[in-house]
Amino acid sequence: MPSHLFADRPAQPPEPGTVDALISQTRRLRGEVDAVRRDAVADEDDPQQRWQRALCDLAVHQLDDLGAHLGQLRAGVPASAAAADEAGDADVAVDTSLATAPGTAYGVASPPRTGSLLSRVGSAEWNLLTDEVSWSEELFQIFGRSRESGPMSLDEMPTMVFAEDQPVLQAMVTDCLIDGKPIDGEFRIVRTDGRVRTVHMTGEPVLDADGCTASMWAVLRDVSELRRSERAVRESRDSLERSRHIELTERRVAVELQEAVLPPWRGSLSFAHDGPAPLDVAAHYLPAASTGLIGGDWYDALALPDGDALLTVGDLTGHGVAATSSMAMLLGALRGMAVAGIRPAALMGHLNQLLETSVQPALGSAMCCRYDPVAQTLAWAQAGHPAPLLFRGGTGHVLRRPEGVLLGATTGAVYGEAETRLNPGDLLVLHTDGLTRGSGTDDDTGTRRLLALGPRLTEARDAQDGVRAVVEEFGEESREDDACVMVVRVTG
């Protein structure tokens, strides 16, 4: 058998970090081993070829294991650091002297290398006619047994095997000695130093001229680190699946909660019918592309008892159920205070107090507008939030913001209030900062893009058409945060 298959061969090095190249080399090497194995099967009665075939079978096992782990690496399955930490004596290079005559102490001779998933390999032969037992040096190391103690007979081996695994070993030995069948199985042993190892055993009977079993030979691999790594991969995969299930469940709950809290209307909605300049309102929520979780953005439009209209947008930090539930609490409080007649600036102060004393502390930006259709005035306050954009006559500008810090940022914050007169045909765009956020705090590219939509927004048939124009401009972007946009058109 060519020794280059198992020696430190000068293989063509793959490109750094290219797992596919390693997989290709592993497959090529396995093909070479298969070719040698086919040659070794030519004469089953030749002891040397029988051992060569056993080594080839072992090499195929090793290469298949290596190929499986490289496949997991390419698929992105997390590796186990614990397996590497505990694999100090797991590596081995097969000695080509194994392919000598039977009866020799077959084994491996290369020193271990830390952290590998390759296995220690030993061999043994039990002669039933002479009761002679031959163990390789490596097999003594696998079992943690001193050379002076001598090799173990088939009757002695179960004393080191786990009680629940002893039937496995017994069945393999019976199949081989009584029925003349090849053996292939695993069992766990407790070494003399108390360490537990998992051993994979393959072998065949050797028949005499009369067809009776004369001896039994076997190759034994210490696959403890390999099995530990496989368990770690399974546990990582299971943990990943659980995390995905939890994430999907949280997203479903967050979506259901958001849908229950945000306004149920779709399309344009008219408000403040009693005044000379009623409003046509439409809004849209745009989820973040970088996360599957729903954020704490909201929009709302509400007809108030005195004939005014409430218009509000806001954004709480975070994602998922926690952010959505905090948003629901804040929006509920905002609606209640607006219905009670509390003005926007005072309302912001109450929301700030509510958020800073919440059991789920968070920061939030918000804008609250109260529109009087009779006076045609918009009174509004903001808390660290982008100002409304007012479009009139085909051009737009950003309204000057009154004083206001983020909700939940400081105790006793005072919020200013501004008032803007609106004319029939005017169009307002209210939005959260996820829509126009740039690469830096001074990046106003998004706002300038919104203002550039002025001619199209002015020509919009209704508020819903205006929302559609904004979504077409911004909706396909890979934004890092959720966003809301509300378009308000004065229709008088």
Tab-separated table of C-alpha atoms in Angstrom, residues 88-257:
chain	number	residue	atom	x	y	z
A	88	GLY	CA	-5.467	16.980	23.737
A	89	ASP	CA	-4.768	13.325	23.010
A	90	ALA	CA	-7.156	12.740	20.133
A	91	ASP	CA	-4.934	13.204	17.080
A	92	VAL	CA	-2.836	10.571	15.375
A	93	ALA	CA	-1.002	9.831	12.144
A	94	VAL	CA	-1.244	6.210	11.003
A	95	ASP	CA	2.076	4.350	10.844
A	96	THR	CA	2.480	2.434	7.570
A	97	SER	CA	4.161	-0.382	9.482
A	98	LEU	CA	0.635	-1.575	10.176
A	99	ALA	CA	0.754	-3.270	6.785
A	100	THR	CA	3.160	-5.981	7.946
A	101	ALA	CA	2.543	-9.591	8.770
A	102	PRO	CA	-0.166	-10.493	11.294
A	103	GLY	CA	0.925	-11.316	14.776
A	104	THR	CA	3.012	-8.158	15.000
A	105	ALA	CA	2.066	-5.360	17.397
A	106	TYR	CA	0.093	-3.241	14.976
A	107	GLY	CA	-0.437	0.353	15.945
A	108	VAL	CA	0.445	3.992	15.493
A	109	ALA	CA	3.552	5.835	16.425
A	110	SER	CA	3.145	9.547	15.719
A	111	PRO	CA	2.806	11.896	18.698
A	112	PRO	CA	-0.576	13.478	19.401
A	113	ARG	CA	-1.427	17.017	18.284
A	114	THR	CA	-3.874	19.060	20.335
A	115	GLY	CA	-7.354	19.883	19.073
A	116	SER	CA	-7.816	17.435	16.200
A	117	LEU	CA	-10.873	15.287	15.560
A	118	LEU	CA	-8.770	12.480	14.101
A	119	SER	CA	-8.635	9.380	16.312
A	120	ARG	CA	-6.063	7.257	18.056
A	121	VAL	CA	-5.976	3.875	16.362
A	122	GLY	CA	-4.905	0.536	17.780
A	123	SER	CA	-5.145	-3.060	16.678
A	124	ALA	CA	-5.428	-6.497	18.255
A	125	GLU	CA	-5.573	-10.163	17.376
A	126	TRP	CA	-6.930	-12.964	19.574
A	127	ASN	CA	-5.767	-16.450	18.598
A	128	LEU	CA	-8.366	-18.993	19.691
A	129	LEU	CA	-6.048	-21.976	19.151
A	130	THR	CA	-3.081	-20.794	21.212
A	131	ASP	CA	-4.870	-18.218	23.459
A	132	GLU	CA	-2.211	-15.744	22.349
A	133	VAL	CA	-3.265	-12.083	22.332
A	134	SER	CA	-1.433	-9.339	20.443
A	135	TRP	CA	-2.093	-5.662	21.134
A	136	SER	CA	-0.489	-2.692	19.436
A	137	GLU	CA	1.223	-0.120	21.594
A	138	GLU	CA	-1.467	2.418	20.729
A	139	LEU	CA	-4.211	0.117	21.988
A	140	PHE	CA	-2.564	0.059	25.420
A	141	GLN	CA	-2.689	3.874	25.383
A	142	ILE	CA	-6.350	3.917	24.319
A	143	PHE	CA	-7.316	1.679	27.222
A	144	GLY	CA	-4.926	3.410	29.625
A	145	ARG	CA	-3.323	0.060	30.352
A	146	SER	CA	0.377	-0.421	31.054
A	147	ARG	CA	2.444	-2.630	28.825
A	148	GLU	CA	3.507	-4.638	31.864
A	149	SER	CA	-0.127	-5.607	32.516
A	150	GLY	CA	-0.237	-7.280	29.135
A	151	PRO	CA	-3.065	-7.362	26.589
A	152	MET	CA	-6.583	-8.292	27.629
A	153	SER	CA	-8.352	-11.417	26.530
A	154	LEU	CA	-11.843	-11.287	25.081
A	155	ASP	CA	-13.171	-12.499	28.439
A	156	GLU	CA	-11.395	-9.706	30.320
A	157	MET	CA	-12.389	-6.787	28.083
A	158	PRO	CA	-15.981	-6.429	29.394
A	159	THR	CA	-14.569	-5.481	32.820
A	160	MET	CA	-13.579	-2.078	31.363
A	161	VAL	CA	-16.771	-1.581	29.340
A	162	PHE	CA	-19.845	0.365	30.522
A	163	ALA	CA	-22.439	-2.038	31.902
A	164	GLU	CA	-25.075	-0.888	29.410
A	165	ASP	CA	-22.575	-1.316	26.531
A	166	GLN	CA	-21.391	-4.806	27.492
A	167	PRO	CA	-24.192	-6.506	25.474
A	168	VAL	CA	-22.930	-4.618	22.397
A	169	LEU	CA	-19.415	-5.998	22.799
A	170	GLN	CA	-20.707	-9.468	23.616
A	171	ALA	CA	-22.917	-9.515	20.504
A	172	MET	CA	-20.021	-8.440	18.277
A	173	VAL	CA	-17.686	-11.101	19.662
A	174	THR	CA	-20.387	-13.783	19.362
A	175	ASP	CA	-21.151	-12.807	15.763
A	176	CYS	CA	-17.484	-12.997	14.884
A	177	LEU	CA	-16.468	-16.184	16.730
A	178	ILE	CA	-19.621	-18.257	16.389
A	179	ASP	CA	-21.217	-17.035	13.165
A	180	GLY	CA	-18.056	-15.948	11.368
A	181	LYS	CA	-19.399	-12.460	10.683
A	182	PRO	CA	-17.395	-9.216	10.466
A	183	ILE	CA	-17.924	-6.826	13.371
A	184	ASP	CA	-18.509	-3.088	13.432
A	185	GLY	CA	-19.730	-1.239	16.523
A	186	GLU	CA	-19.015	1.164	19.371
A	187	PHE	CA	-18.854	0.916	23.120
A	188	ARG	CA	-17.619	3.031	26.002
A	189	ILE	CA	-14.813	2.070	28.335
A	190	VAL	CA	-13.601	3.343	31.704
A	191	ARG	CA	-9.825	3.486	31.648
A	192	THR	CA	-7.667	2.625	34.633
A	193	ASP	CA	-7.231	6.365	35.291
A	194	GLY	CA	-11.024	6.827	35.436
A	195	ARG	CA	-11.382	8.590	32.079
A	196	VAL	CA	-14.287	7.561	29.869
A	197	ARG	CA	-13.557	6.941	26.200
A	198	THR	CA	-15.708	5.848	23.251
A	199	VAL	CA	-14.151	3.099	21.127
A	200	HIS	CA	-15.168	2.100	17.605
A	201	MET	CA	-14.267	-1.506	16.833
A	202	THR	CA	-14.138	-3.195	13.414
A	203	GLY	CA	-12.784	-6.649	12.662
A	204	GLU	CA	-13.230	-10.055	11.081
A	205	PRO	CA	-12.686	-13.723	11.929
A	206	VAL	CA	-9.732	-15.577	10.481
A	207	LEU	CA	-10.767	-19.069	9.352
A	208	ASP	CA	-8.635	-22.196	9.276
A	209	ALA	CA	-8.532	-24.748	6.458
A	210	ASP	CA	-11.721	-26.400	7.757
A	211	GLY	CA	-13.649	-23.101	7.754
A	212	CYS	CA	-13.608	-22.774	11.545
A	213	THR	CA	-12.691	-19.565	13.328
A	214	ALA	CA	-9.042	-19.699	14.284
A	215	SER	CA	-8.564	-16.126	15.436
A	216	MET	CA	-10.198	-12.753	15.538
A	217	TRP	CA	-8.524	-9.501	14.563
A	218	ALA	CA	-9.803	-5.985	15.106
A	219	VAL	CA	-8.921	-2.347	14.604
A	220	LEU	CA	-10.067	-0.057	17.422
A	221	ARG	CA	-10.431	3.723	17.163
A	222	ASP	CA	-10.751	6.141	20.041
A	223	VAL	CA	-13.597	8.298	18.686
A	224	SER	CA	-14.325	10.148	21.938
A	225	GLU	CA	-13.448	13.611	20.650
A	226	LEU	CA	-15.240	13.015	17.375
A	227	ARG	CA	-18.426	11.988	19.156
A	228	ARG	CA	-18.076	14.896	21.567
A	229	SER	CA	-17.751	17.249	18.629
A	230	GLU	CA	-20.783	15.682	16.941
A	231	ARG	CA	-22.796	16.139	20.134
A	232	ALA	CA	-21.662	19.761	20.312
A	233	VAL	CA	-22.754	20.286	16.708
A	234	ARG	CA	-26.132	18.673	17.401
A	235	GLU	CA	-26.583	20.754	20.547
A	236	SER	CA	-25.586	23.901	18.653
A	237	ARG	CA	-28.027	23.048	15.885
A	238	ASP	CA	-30.772	22.324	18.408
A	239	SER	CA	-30.010	25.566	20.209
A	240	LEU	CA	-30.103	27.435	16.901
A	241	GLU	CA	-33.457	25.866	16.049
A	242	ARG	CA	-34.822	26.812	19.476
A	243	SER	CA	-33.568	30.361	19.018
A	244	ARG	CA	-35.192	30.558	15.607
A	245	HIS	CA	-38.445	29.221	17.006
A	246	ILE	CA	-38.356	31.761	19.838
A	247	GLU	CA	-37.560	34.527	17.349
A	248	LEU	CA	-40.423	33.537	15.066
A	249	THR	CA	-42.798	33.324	18.028
A	250	GLU	CA	-41.685	36.720	19.312
A	251	ARG	CA	-42.101	38.223	15.860
A	252	ARG	CA	-45.601	36.784	15.542
A	253	VAL	CA	-46.602	38.155	18.962
A	254	ALA	CA	-45.035	41.543	18.172
A	255	VAL	CA	-46.818	41.732	14.814
A	256	GLU	CA	-50.142	40.800	16.382
A	257	LEU	CA	-49.628	43.374	19.133
